Coordinates of C-alpha atoms in Angstrom, one line a residue:
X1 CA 0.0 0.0 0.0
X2 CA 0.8 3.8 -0.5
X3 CA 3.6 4.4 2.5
X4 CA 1.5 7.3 5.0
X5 CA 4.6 9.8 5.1
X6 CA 4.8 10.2 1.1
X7 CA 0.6 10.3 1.4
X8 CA 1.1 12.8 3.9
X9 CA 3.9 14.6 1.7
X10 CA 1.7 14.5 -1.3
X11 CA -1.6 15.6 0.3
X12 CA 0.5 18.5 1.4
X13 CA 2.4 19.8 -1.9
X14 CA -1.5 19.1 -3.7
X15 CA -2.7 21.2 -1.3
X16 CA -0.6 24.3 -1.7
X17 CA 0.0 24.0 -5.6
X18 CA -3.1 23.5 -7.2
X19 CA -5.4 26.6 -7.7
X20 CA -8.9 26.2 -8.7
X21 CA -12.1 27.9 -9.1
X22 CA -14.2 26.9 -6.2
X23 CA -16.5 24.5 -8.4
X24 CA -13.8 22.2 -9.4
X25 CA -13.8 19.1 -8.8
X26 CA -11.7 16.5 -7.2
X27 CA -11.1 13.3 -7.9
X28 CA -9.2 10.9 -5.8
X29 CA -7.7 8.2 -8.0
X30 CA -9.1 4.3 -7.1
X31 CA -5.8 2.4 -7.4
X32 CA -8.0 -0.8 -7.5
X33 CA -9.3 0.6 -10.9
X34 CA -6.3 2.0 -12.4
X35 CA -3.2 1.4 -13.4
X36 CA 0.1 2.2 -14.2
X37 CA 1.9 0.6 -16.9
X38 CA 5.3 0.4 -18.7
X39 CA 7.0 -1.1 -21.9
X40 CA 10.4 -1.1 -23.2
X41 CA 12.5 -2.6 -26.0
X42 CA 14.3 -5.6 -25.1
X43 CA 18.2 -6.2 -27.3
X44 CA 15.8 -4.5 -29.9
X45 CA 13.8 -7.7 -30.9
X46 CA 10.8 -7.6 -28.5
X47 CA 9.0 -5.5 -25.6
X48 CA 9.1 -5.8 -21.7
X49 CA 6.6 -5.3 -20.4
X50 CA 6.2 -4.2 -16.3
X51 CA 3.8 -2.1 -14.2
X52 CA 3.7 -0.1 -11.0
X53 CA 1.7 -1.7 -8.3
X54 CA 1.5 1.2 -5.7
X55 CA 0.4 4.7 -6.5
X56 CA -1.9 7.4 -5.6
X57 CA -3.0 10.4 -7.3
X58 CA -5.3 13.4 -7.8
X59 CA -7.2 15.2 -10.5
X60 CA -9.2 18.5 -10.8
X61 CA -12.0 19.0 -13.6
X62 CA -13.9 21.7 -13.8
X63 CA -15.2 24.2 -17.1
X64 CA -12.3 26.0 -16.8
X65 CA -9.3 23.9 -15.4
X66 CA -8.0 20.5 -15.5
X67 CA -4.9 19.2 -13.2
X68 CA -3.7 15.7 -12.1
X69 CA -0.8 14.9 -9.8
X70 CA 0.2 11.4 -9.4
X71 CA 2.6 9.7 -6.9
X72 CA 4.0 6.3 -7.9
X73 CA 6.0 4.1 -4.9
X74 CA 9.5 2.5 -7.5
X75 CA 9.7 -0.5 -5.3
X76 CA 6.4 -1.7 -6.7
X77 CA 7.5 -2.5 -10.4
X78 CA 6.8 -5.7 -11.4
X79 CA 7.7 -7.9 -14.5
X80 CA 6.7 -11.0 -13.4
X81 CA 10.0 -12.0 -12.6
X82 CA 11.9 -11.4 -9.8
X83 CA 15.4 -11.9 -11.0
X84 CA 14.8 -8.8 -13.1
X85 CA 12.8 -6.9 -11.0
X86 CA 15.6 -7.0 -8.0
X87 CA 17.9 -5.8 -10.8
X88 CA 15.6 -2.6 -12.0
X89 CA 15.1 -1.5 -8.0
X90 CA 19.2 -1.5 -7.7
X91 CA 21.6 1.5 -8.9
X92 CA 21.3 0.3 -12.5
X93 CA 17.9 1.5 -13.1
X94 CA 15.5 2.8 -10.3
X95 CA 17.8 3.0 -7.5
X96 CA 14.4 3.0 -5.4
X97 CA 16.6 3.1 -1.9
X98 CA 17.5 6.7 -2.6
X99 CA 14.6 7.5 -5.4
X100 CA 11.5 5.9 -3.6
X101 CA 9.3 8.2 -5.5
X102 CA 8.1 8.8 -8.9
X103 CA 6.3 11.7 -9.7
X104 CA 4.2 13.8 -12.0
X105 CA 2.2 17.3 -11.8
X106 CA 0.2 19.2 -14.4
X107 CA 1.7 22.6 -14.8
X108 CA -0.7 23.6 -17.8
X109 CA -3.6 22.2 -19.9
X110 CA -5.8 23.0 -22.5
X111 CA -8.8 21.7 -23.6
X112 CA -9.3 19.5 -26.7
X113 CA -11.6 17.7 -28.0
X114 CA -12.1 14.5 -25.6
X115 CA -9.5 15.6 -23.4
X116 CA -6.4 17.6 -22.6
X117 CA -3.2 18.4 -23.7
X118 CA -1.4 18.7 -20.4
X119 CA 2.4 20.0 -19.8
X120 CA 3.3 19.0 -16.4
X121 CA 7.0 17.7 -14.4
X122 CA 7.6 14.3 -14.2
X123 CA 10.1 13.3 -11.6
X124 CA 12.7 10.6 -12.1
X125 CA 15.7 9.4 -9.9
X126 CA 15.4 13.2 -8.8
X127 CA 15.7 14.3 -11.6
X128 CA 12.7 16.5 -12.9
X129 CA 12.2 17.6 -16.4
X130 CA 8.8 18.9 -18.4
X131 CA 7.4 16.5 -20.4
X132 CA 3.4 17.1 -22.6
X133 CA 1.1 14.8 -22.5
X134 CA -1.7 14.4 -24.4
X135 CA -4.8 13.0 -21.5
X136 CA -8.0 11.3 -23.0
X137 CA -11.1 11.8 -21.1
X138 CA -12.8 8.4 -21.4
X139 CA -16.2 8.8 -19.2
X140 CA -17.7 10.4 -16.0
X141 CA -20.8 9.2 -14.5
X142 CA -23.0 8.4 -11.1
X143 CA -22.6 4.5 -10.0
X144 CA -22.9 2.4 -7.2
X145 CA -19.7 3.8 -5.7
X146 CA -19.7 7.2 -6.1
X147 CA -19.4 9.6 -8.7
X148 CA -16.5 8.6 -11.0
X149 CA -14.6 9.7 -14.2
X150 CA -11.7 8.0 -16.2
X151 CA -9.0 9.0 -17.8
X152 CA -5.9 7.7 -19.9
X153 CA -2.9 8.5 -21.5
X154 CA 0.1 6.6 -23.2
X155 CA 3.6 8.5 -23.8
X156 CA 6.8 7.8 -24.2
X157 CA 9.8 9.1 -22.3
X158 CA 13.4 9.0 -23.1
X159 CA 15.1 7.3 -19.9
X160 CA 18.4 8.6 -20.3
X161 CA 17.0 12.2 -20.0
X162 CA 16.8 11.0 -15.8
X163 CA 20.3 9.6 -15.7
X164 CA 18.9 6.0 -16.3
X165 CA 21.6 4.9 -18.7
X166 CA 22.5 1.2 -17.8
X167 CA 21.9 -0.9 -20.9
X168 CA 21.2 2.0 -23.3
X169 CA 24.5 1.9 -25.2
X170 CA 25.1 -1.6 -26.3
X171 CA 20.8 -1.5 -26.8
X172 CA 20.5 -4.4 -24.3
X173 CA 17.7 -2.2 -23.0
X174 CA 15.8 0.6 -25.1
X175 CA 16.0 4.1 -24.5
X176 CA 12.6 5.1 -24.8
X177 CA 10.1 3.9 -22.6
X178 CA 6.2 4.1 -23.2
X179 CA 4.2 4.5 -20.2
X180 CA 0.4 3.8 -20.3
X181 CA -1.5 4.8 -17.4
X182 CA -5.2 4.4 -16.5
X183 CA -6.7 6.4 -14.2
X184 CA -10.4 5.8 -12.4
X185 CA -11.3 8.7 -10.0
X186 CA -13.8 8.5 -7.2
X187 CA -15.5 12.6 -7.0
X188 CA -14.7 14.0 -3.4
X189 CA -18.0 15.2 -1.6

């Protein structure tokens, strides 16, 4: 589960950096309905594919506005196989003892049709750098649980632009990395 202290750290920066008109709304993201995904080239003849088990996240809609912030916990990447996954939590590749966190926040968006084109930081080994996004709106609506909206978004991200360079020259590992994340929010009353 999300660790409290980066919760606490998150619910604090979101807090203080996101300003809205008064009827925005907020979304909490539902971890058990989302996800966050990655894929990479493997010696250049096939995709890895892993994901992120442990994240939490905001979003703010409103006629006006739209923000998200998410908060994703490195030592929950999984690839099914542990061997490798033991290897991309060392100093090679997430070096999630001294980078626990990975992070992104919307600094800008505008409206498009069925969604947003969003510039925002994304956080990486401590290393932050802009990136645009482009984030599809895919429904909204009353159920069981709540009020609830979905969103998505797949881009791709050079990795050596964060100082993850271990494979990159000989290509045993790709450079660019495509992240698809799927996010289902639950509307704060």
């Amino acid at each position: 589960m999300f660790k409290p202290v980066l919760a606490v750290a998150f619910a604090a920066v979101l807090s203080v950096s996101l300003a809205f008109p008064a009827s925005a709304d907020h979304y909490e993201v539902d971890p058990s309905h989302s996800s966050v995904g990655f894929s990479v080239m493997h010696f250049g003849v096939a995709e890895t594919r892993g994901r992120f088990d442990d994240f939490a996240g905001t979003f703010e809609l409103s006629d006006e506005a739209f923000a998200i912030e998410v908060a994703v916990q490195a030592v929950s990447l999984n690839t099914n196989s542990e061997a490798r996954d033991t290897h991309l939590k060392n100093a090679d590749f997430f070096d999630v003892e001294n980078h626990p966190a990975i992070t992104f926040k919307s600094t800008s968006a505008q409206e498009t049709k069925g969604g947003w084109d969003v510039d925002g930081e994304l956080t990486l080994l401590g290393v932050t750098r802009p990136i645009e996004v482009v984030v599809r709106k895919v429904g909204e609506g009353e159920t069981a649980y709540g009020y609830r909206a979905g969103l998505t978004c797949e881009f791709i991200i050079n990795r050596s632009d964060f100082g993850m360079t271990w494979g990159v020259d000989n290509e045993t590992v790709g450079d660019e990395v495509t992240l698809t994340i799927a996010l289902e929010g639950v509307k704060a009353e």
